[in-house]
mmCIF file of C-alpha atoms in Angstrom:
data_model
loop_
_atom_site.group_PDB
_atom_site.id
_atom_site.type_symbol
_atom_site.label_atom_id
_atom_site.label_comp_id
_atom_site.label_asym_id
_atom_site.label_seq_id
_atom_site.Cartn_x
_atom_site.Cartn_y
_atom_site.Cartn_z
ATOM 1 C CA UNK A 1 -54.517 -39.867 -66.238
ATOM 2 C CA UNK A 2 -56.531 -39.373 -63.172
ATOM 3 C CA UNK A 3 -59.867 -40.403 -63.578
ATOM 4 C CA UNK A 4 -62.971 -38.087 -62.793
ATOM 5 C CA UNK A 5 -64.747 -38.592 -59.551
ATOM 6 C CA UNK A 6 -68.023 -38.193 -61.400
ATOM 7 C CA UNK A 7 -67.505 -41.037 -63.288
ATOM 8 C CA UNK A 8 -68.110 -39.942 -66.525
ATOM 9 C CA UNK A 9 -65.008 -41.717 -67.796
ATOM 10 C CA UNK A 10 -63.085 -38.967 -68.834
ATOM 11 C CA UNK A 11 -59.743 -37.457 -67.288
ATOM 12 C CA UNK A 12 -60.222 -34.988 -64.401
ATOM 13 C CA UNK A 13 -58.427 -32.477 -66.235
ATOM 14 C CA UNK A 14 -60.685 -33.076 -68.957
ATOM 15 C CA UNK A 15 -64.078 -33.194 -67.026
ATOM 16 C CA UNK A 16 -64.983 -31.288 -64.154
ATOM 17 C CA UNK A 17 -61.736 -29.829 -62.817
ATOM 18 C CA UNK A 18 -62.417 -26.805 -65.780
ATOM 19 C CA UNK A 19 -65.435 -26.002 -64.075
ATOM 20 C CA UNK A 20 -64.054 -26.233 -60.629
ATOM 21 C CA UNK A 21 -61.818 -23.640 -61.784
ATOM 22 C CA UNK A 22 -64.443 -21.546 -62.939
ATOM 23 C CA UNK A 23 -65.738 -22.435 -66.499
ATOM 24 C CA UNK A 24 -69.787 -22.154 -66.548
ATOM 25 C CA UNK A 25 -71.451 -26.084 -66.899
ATOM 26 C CA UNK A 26 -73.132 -26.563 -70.286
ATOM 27 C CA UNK A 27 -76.005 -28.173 -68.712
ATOM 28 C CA UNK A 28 -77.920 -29.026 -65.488
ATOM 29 C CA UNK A 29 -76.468 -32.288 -65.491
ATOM 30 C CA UNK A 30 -72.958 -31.059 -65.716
ATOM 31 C CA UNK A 31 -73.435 -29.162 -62.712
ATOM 32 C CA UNK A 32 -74.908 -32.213 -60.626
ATOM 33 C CA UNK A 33 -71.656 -34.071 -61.570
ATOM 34 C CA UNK A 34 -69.116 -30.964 -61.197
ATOM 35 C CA UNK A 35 -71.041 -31.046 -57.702
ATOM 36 C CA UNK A 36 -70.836 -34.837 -56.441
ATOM 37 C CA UNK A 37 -66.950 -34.534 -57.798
ATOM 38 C CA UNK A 38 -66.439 -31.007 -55.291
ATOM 39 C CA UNK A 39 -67.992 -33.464 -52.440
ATOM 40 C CA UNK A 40 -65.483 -36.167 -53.329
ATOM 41 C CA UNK A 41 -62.677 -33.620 -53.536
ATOM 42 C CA UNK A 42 -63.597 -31.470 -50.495
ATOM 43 C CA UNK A 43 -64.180 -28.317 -52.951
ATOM 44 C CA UNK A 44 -66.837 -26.905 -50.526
ATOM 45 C CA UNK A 45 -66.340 -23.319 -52.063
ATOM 46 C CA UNK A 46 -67.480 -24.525 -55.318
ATOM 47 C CA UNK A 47 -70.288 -26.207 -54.009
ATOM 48 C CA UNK A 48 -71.449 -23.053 -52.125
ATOM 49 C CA UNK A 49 -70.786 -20.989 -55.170
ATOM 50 C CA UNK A 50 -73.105 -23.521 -57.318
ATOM 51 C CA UNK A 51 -75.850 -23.166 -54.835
ATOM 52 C CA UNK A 52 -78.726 -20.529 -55.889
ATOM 53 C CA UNK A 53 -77.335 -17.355 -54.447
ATOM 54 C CA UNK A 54 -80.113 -16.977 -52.821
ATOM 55 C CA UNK A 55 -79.964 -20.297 -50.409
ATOM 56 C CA UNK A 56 -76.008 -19.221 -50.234
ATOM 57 C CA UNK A 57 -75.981 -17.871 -47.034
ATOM 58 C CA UNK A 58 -78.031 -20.849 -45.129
ATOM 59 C CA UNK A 59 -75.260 -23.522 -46.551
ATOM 60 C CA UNK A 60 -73.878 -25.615 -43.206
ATOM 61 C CA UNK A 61 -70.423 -25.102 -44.444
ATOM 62 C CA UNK A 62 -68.861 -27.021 -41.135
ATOM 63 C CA UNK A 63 -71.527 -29.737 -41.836
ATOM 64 C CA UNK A 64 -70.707 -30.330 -45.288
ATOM 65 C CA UNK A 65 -66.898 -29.675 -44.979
ATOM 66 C CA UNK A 66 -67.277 -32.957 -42.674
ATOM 67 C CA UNK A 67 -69.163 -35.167 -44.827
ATOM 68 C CA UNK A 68 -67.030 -34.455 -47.627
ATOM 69 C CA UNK A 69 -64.041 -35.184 -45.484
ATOM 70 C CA UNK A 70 -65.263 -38.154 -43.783
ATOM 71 C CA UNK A 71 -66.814 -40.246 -46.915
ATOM 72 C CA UNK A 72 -65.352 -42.317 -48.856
ATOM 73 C CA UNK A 73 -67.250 -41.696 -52.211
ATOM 74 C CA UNK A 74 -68.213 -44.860 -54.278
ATOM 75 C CA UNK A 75 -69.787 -43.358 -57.697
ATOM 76 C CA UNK A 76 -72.720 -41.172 -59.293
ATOM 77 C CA UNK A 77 -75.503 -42.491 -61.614
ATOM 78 C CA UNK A 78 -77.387 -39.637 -63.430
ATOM 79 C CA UNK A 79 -80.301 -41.307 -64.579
ATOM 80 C CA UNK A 80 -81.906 -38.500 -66.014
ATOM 81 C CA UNK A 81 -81.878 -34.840 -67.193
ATOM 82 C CA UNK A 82 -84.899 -33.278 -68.258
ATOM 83 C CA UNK A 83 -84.311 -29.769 -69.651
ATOM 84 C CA UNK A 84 -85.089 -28.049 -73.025
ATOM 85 C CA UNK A 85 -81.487 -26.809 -74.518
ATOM 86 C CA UNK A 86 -82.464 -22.976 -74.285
ATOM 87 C CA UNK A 87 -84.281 -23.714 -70.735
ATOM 88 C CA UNK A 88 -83.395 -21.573 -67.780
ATOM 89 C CA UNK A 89 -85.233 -24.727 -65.345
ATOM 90 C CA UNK A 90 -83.575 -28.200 -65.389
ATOM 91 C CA UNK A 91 -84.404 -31.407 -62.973
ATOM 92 C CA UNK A 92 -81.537 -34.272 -63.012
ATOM 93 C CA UNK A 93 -82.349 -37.638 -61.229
ATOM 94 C CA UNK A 94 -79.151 -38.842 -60.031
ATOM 95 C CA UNK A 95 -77.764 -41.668 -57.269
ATOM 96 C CA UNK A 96 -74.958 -41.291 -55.481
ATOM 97 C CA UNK A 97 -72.867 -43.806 -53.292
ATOM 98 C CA UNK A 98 -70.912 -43.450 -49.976
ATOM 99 C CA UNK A 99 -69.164 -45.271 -47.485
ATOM 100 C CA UNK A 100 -68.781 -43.541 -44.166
ATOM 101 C CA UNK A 101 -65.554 -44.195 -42.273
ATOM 102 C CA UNK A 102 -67.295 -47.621 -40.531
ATOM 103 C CA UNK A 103 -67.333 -48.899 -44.060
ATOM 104 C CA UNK A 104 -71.362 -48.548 -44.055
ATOM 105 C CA UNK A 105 -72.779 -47.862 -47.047
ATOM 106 C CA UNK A 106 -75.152 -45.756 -48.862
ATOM 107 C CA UNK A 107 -76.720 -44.373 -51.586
ATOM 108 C CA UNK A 108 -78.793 -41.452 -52.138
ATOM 109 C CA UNK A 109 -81.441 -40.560 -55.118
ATOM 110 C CA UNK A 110 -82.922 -37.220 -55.649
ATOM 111 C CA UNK A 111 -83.949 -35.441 -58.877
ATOM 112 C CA UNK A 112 -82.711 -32.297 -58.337
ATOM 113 C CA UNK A 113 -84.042 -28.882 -59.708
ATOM 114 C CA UNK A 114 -81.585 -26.127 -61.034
ATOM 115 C CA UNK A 115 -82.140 -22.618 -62.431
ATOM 116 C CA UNK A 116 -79.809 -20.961 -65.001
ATOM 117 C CA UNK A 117 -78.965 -17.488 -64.249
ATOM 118 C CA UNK A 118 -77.004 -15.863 -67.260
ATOM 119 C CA UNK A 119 -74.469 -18.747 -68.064
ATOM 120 C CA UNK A 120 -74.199 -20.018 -64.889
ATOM 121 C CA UNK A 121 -76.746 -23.461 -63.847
ATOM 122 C CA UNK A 122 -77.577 -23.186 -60.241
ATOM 123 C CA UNK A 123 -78.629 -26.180 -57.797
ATOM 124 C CA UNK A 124 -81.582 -25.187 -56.040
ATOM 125 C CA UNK A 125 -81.134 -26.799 -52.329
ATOM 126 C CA UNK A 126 -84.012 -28.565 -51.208
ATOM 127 C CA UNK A 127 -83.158 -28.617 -47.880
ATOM 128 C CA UNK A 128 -83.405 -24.676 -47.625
ATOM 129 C CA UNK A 129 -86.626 -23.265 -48.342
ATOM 130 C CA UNK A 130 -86.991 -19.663 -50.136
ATOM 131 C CA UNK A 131 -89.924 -19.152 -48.766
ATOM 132 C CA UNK A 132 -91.608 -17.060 -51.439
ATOM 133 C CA UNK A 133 -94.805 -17.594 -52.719
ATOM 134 C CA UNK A 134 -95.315 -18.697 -56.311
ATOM 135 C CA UNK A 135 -96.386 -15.349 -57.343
ATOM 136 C CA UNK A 136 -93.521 -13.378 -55.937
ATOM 137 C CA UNK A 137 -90.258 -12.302 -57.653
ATOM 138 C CA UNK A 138 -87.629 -15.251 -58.387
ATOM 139 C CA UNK A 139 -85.113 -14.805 -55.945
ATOM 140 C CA UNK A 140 -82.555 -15.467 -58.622
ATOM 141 C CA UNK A 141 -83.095 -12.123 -59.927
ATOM 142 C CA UNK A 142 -84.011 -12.535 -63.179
ATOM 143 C CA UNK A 143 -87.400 -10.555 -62.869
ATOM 144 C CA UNK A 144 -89.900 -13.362 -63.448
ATOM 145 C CA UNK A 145 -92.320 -14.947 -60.781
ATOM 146 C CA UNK A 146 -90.440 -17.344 -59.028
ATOM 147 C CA UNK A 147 -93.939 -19.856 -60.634
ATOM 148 C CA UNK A 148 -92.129 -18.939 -63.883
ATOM 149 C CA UNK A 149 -88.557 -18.998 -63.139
ATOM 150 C CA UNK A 150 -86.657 -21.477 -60.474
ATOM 151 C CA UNK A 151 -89.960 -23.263 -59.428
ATOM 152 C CA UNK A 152 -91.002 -26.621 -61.208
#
């Protein structure tokens, strides 16, 4: 049994490799793990393809491709998953741990939004602005203000 890189303690088979291959994540928080376990496994497809279409396109592929490549990946905490279980909105506050190739270490926390669209959860990148205004269409295309859609 190969264990998960998301630390969930469950087989990888078992845990995020079906979503990896394409099976939608039940929930936000899921997705945040299916996500640190692409880094660790240098899935950077999936990781594009989990990013809100919209933000798609402005993804450093190179950039990521080489942190994902170059860490040595040391665990996820999700500490917390706030989300209603019909909600199209989700934040998870998670930590994650590295080690880059000196042996330095580090650790990142972030509560992360995502937006369901359909059966799919989508991370919503921080570092990639939509710039829309709260009033304008969602650019997830679901037809609601982005205030009432993807936007906390």
């Amino acid at each position: 049994m190969t264990a998960c890189p998301c630390g969930d303690s469950k087989a990888y088979a078992e845990c995020c490799q079906p979503l990896h291959q394409g099976q939608p994540a039940a929930t936000a928080g899921r997705l945040m793990r299916s996500r640190y376990s692409a880094y660790a496994l240098g899935l950077i497809d999936y990781l594009v393809a989990t990013t809100l279409p919209a933000q798609q396109s402005r993804l450093e592929r190179q950039a990521m491709t080489e942190w994902s490549r170059n860490s040595h990946w040391l665990g996820l905490s999700v500490e917390q998953e706030d989300s209603e279980p019909s909600a199209n909105r989700a934040q998870v506050t998670f930590t994650a741990r590295w080690a880059d190739p000196d042996g330095s270490q580090h650790s990142h926390q972030e509560c992360s939004d995502f937006c369901k669209l359909g059966e799919r959860w989508y991370f919503i990148d921080p570092n990639h602005s939509l710039d829309i205004g709260r009033n304008d269409p969602c650019p997830c295309g679901s037809g609601r203000k982005f205030k009432q859609c993807c936007r906390y």
